[in-house]
DNA sequence: AGAAAATATATGACTTGTCACGTAAAAACT
DNA sequence: AGTTTTTACGTGACAAGTCATATATTTTCT
């Protein structure tokens, strides 16, 4: 018979609090919560759009027809995500896709009236969401927040080797 | 023959810039970049740990044995994520799991020497990463950043109905 | 004590995202 | 002109999350 292990509730609580200041470990939860809330807003609107579909229709409405790569670039996502989502959207009648005559590698994506209607149905609810966020953050705070995200994103692009090498070389140890 | 649609490169660029200030649309990319960089650090360290495994071992090292629910709470993730990851970790010899004798519903998870060794191998590299972040953000900025995440997370927990209802009722329209 | 409600975990089904690799077309370079 | 390199897209394989639902135990309430 193995004796029972005991849990130290204080330690567990302390760990939870300490992790609050760890940006890396907070991102997954914040992003997951954002995605979940986004999906609930879309459900509420009733158009049956997924997150990716909503983002894509919005991009197409705002910036007009463009290539798959353009959409991926705007969303800062891998092209394969769109490459998979778009045929489904075409099947639903939201977009049209045609091979570019200027560059036969490219596929030009364009919203249809039906896609526009789906966008129009979801847009007011999604606009409410952004407006509600502006009740909680001032214009300036949003800019600061976005600035932090910019800087973090830049940091996240630095290759591992460089970050570890710098440290090992003792570069900027005190900075 | 359908005439070719034209792409307005300026509009596409403008859209990309405008989205820079949309917190909601930036989170996926920032989180994905963080996850990718995290995985590269773990690969670099060589212990063969996944992100979830790393986080879990770290929690167990820092806070001692605890239930699946405790781990999920610390990571602010759904318990099912851990419920799936842990049996695999046990198979690898990183953790032990035993049913609590005090409450037969609970499973108490505990790190093994092998799990500790895997943690020790990854930890210095992961510590480098956090140290490198502190080269880019001051102590105070990290606190501000975490504060923004707190407030955003709180916002994201507000149910849709409430947010939309408030807006429709014209509550705080100017705030 | 017995019934009802809450809690801990497991599991199936799904979405969002990545990377690696293949293919076709275009661009750049001899 | 022909070869090499780059670019755009498709696709298979995987990771990290979510939700909904089922089951076994506890807890709470009458």
mmCIF file of N, CA, C and O in Angstrom, chain A residues 39-71:
data_model
loop_
_atom_site.group_PDB
_atom_site.id
_atom_site.type_symbol
_atom_site.label_atom_id
_atom_site.label_comp_id
_atom_site.label_asym_id
_atom_site.label_seq_id
_atom_site.Cartn_x
_atom_site.Cartn_y
_atom_site.Cartn_z
ATOM 1 N N UNK A 39 -16.830 33.303 -31.123
ATOM 2 C CA UNK A 39 -17.740 32.318 -31.694
ATOM 3 C C UNK A 39 -19.156 32.497 -31.147
ATOM 4 O O UNK A 39 -20.140 32.349 -31.875
ATOM 5 N N UNK A 40 -19.236 32.857 -29.865
ATOM 6 C CA UNK A 40 -20.564 33.073 -29.292
ATOM 7 C C UNK A 40 -21.265 34.275 -29.936
ATOM 8 O O UNK A 40 -22.465 34.245 -30.154
ATOM 9 N N UNK A 41 -20.508 35.300 -30.228
ATOM 10 C CA UNK A 41 -21.098 36.451 -30.915
ATOM 11 C C UNK A 41 -21.602 36.040 -32.291
ATOM 12 O O UNK A 41 -22.690 36.437 -32.706
ATOM 13 N N UNK A 42 -20.829 35.237 -32.975
ATOM 14 C CA UNK A 42 -21.246 34.806 -34.312
ATOM 15 C C UNK A 42 -22.482 33.913 -34.224
ATOM 16 O O UNK A 42 -23.390 34.023 -35.047
ATOM 17 N N UNK A 43 -22.513 33.053 -33.209
ATOM 18 C CA UNK A 43 -23.698 32.219 -33.009
ATOM 19 C C UNK A 43 -24.915 33.100 -32.752
ATOM 20 O O UNK A 43 -25.991 32.877 -33.284
ATOM 21 N N UNK A 44 -24.692 34.104 -31.903
ATOM 22 C CA UNK A 44 -25.765 35.027 -31.544
ATOM 23 C C UNK A 44 -26.318 35.725 -32.786
ATOM 24 O O UNK A 44 -27.521 35.889 -32.950
ATOM 25 N N UNK A 45 -25.420 36.112 -33.669
ATOM 26 C CA UNK A 45 -25.832 36.796 -34.895
ATOM 27 C C UNK A 45 -26.621 35.855 -35.802
ATOM 28 O O UNK A 45 -27.478 36.296 -36.569
ATOM 29 N N UNK A 46 -26.312 34.581 -35.726
ATOM 30 C CA UNK A 46 -27.133 33.603 -36.409
ATOM 31 C C UNK A 46 -26.783 33.254 -37.847
ATOM 32 O O UNK A 46 -27.461 32.468 -38.475
ATOM 33 N N UNK A 47 -25.752 33.842 -38.381
ATOM 34 C CA UNK A 47 -25.424 33.564 -39.778
ATOM 35 C C UNK A 47 -24.702 32.247 -40.024
ATOM 36 O O UNK A 47 -24.460 31.882 -41.166
ATOM 37 N N UNK A 48 -24.353 31.559 -38.926
ATOM 38 C CA UNK A 48 -23.680 30.277 -39.091
ATOM 39 C C UNK A 48 -22.245 30.398 -39.566
ATOM 40 O O UNK A 48 -21.693 29.457 -40.137
ATOM 41 N N UNK A 49 -21.625 31.553 -39.312
ATOM 42 C CA UNK A 49 -20.233 31.741 -39.753
ATOM 43 C C UNK A 49 -19.260 31.220 -38.700
ATOM 44 O O UNK A 49 -19.503 31.345 -37.503
ATOM 45 N N UNK A 50 -18.153 30.649 -39.157
ATOM 46 C CA UNK A 50 -17.053 30.318 -38.251
ATOM 47 C C UNK A 50 -16.168 31.556 -38.126
ATOM 48 O O UNK A 50 -16.324 32.526 -38.873
ATOM 49 N N UNK A 51 -15.233 31.496 -37.189
ATOM 50 C CA UNK A 51 -14.329 32.622 -36.987
ATOM 51 C C UNK A 51 -13.548 32.943 -38.257
ATOM 52 O O UNK A 51 -13.476 34.097 -38.680
ATOM 53 N N UNK A 52 -12.986 31.912 -38.846
ATOM 54 C CA UNK A 52 -12.183 32.124 -40.047
ATOM 55 C C UNK A 52 -13.036 32.714 -41.165
ATOM 56 O O UNK A 52 -12.612 33.628 -41.876
ATOM 57 N N UNK A 53 -14.242 32.208 -41.299
ATOM 58 C CA UNK A 53 -15.130 32.717 -42.345
ATOM 59 C C UNK A 53 -15.467 34.185 -42.111
ATOM 60 O O UNK A 53 -15.447 34.994 -43.043
ATOM 61 N N UNK A 54 -15.762 34.508 -40.874
ATOM 62 C CA UNK A 54 -16.085 35.898 -40.557
ATOM 63 C C UNK A 54 -14.909 36.827 -40.907
ATOM 64 O O UNK A 54 -15.068 37.823 -41.592
ATOM 65 N N UNK A 55 -13.723 36.456 -40.436
ATOM 66 C CA UNK A 55 -12.546 37.286 -40.698
ATOM 67 C C UNK A 55 -12.344 37.483 -42.188
ATOM 68 O O UNK A 55 -12.016 38.568 -42.654
ATOM 69 N N UNK A 56 -12.522 36.384 -42.931
ATOM 70 C CA UNK A 56 -12.246 36.434 -44.357
ATOM 71 C C UNK A 56 -13.267 37.306 -45.087
ATOM 72 O O UNK A 56 -12.893 38.143 -45.923
ATOM 73 N N UNK A 57 -14.532 37.146 -44.748
ATOM 74 C CA UNK A 57 -15.549 37.992 -45.386
ATOM 75 C C UNK A 57 -15.286 39.459 -45.071
ATOM 76 O O UNK A 57 -15.398 40.328 -45.946
ATOM 77 N N UNK A 58 -14.909 39.724 -43.850
ATOM 78 C CA UNK A 58 -14.645 41.101 -43.442
ATOM 79 C C UNK A 58 -13.496 41.683 -44.277
ATOM 80 O O UNK A 58 -13.595 42.806 -44.795
ATOM 81 N N UNK A 59 -12.441 40.915 -44.403
ATOM 82 C CA UNK A 59 -11.303 41.387 -45.207
ATOM 83 C C UNK A 59 -11.741 41.678 -46.633
ATOM 84 O O UNK A 59 -11.364 42.700 -47.222
ATOM 85 N N UNK A 60 -12.535 40.783 -47.193
ATOM 86 C CA UNK A 60 -12.953 40.946 -48.589
ATOM 87 C C UNK A 60 -13.870 42.159 -48.760
ATOM 88 O O UNK A 60 -13.810 42.859 -49.771
ATOM 89 N N UNK A 61 -14.706 42.402 -47.758
ATOM 90 C CA UNK A 61 -15.590 43.570 -47.815
ATOM 91 C C UNK A 61 -14.764 44.852 -47.740
ATOM 92 O O UNK A 61 -14.979 45.791 -48.489
ATOM 93 N N UNK A 62 -13.804 44.858 -46.851
ATOM 94 C CA UNK A 62 -13.039 46.086 -46.613
ATOM 95 C C UNK A 62 -12.016 46.387 -47.691
ATOM 96 O O UNK A 62 -11.755 47.536 -48.002
ATOM 97 N N UNK A 63 -11.403 45.339 -48.221
ATOM 98 C CA UNK A 63 -10.267 45.592 -49.131
ATOM 99 C C UNK A 63 -10.496 45.081 -50.543
ATOM 100 O O UNK A 63 -9.612 45.206 -51.383
ATOM 101 N N UNK A 64 -11.682 44.544 -50.811
ATOM 102 C CA UNK A 64 -11.967 44.085 -52.175
ATOM 103 C C UNK A 64 -11.315 42.752 -52.491
ATOM 104 O O UNK A 64 -10.743 42.109 -51.620
ATOM 105 N N UNK A 65 -11.401 42.342 -53.764
ATOM 106 C CA UNK A 65 -10.873 41.042 -54.166
ATOM 107 C C UNK A 65 -9.371 40.955 -53.935
ATOM 108 O O UNK A 65 -8.668 41.965 -54.061
ATOM 109 N N UNK A 66 -8.897 39.794 -53.593
ATOM 110 C CA UNK A 66 -7.451 39.623 -53.406
ATOM 111 C C UNK A 66 -7.083 38.147 -53.463
ATOM 112 O O UNK A 66 -7.956 37.285 -53.517
ATOM 113 N N UNK A 67 -5.779 37.889 -53.433
ATOM 114 C CA UNK A 67 -5.319 36.506 -53.514
ATOM 115 C C UNK A 67 -5.392 35.839 -52.147
ATOM 116 O O UNK A 67 -5.521 36.497 -51.117
ATOM 117 N N UNK A 68 -5.262 34.535 -52.155
ATOM 118 C CA UNK A 68 -5.251 33.775 -50.922
ATOM 119 C C UNK A 68 -4.116 34.254 -50.021
ATOM 120 O O UNK A 68 -4.261 34.389 -48.815
ATOM 121 N N UNK A 69 -2.991 34.527 -50.659
ATOM 122 C CA UNK A 69 -1.836 34.982 -49.900
ATOM 123 C C UNK A 69 -2.101 36.318 -49.218
ATOM 124 O O UNK A 69 -1.665 36.541 -48.077
ATOM 125 N N UNK A 70 -2.794 37.213 -49.925
ATOM 126 C CA UNK A 70 -3.135 38.508 -49.336
ATOM 127 C C UNK A 70 -3.981 38.310 -48.078
ATOM 128 O O UNK A 70 -3.716 38.926 -47.040
ATOM 129 N N UNK A 71 -4.979 37.459 -48.184
ATOM 130 C CA UNK A 71 -5.857 37.231 -47.029
ATOM 131 C C UNK A 71 -5.050 36.680 -45.861
ATOM 132 O O UNK A 71 -5.172 37.136 -44.728
#
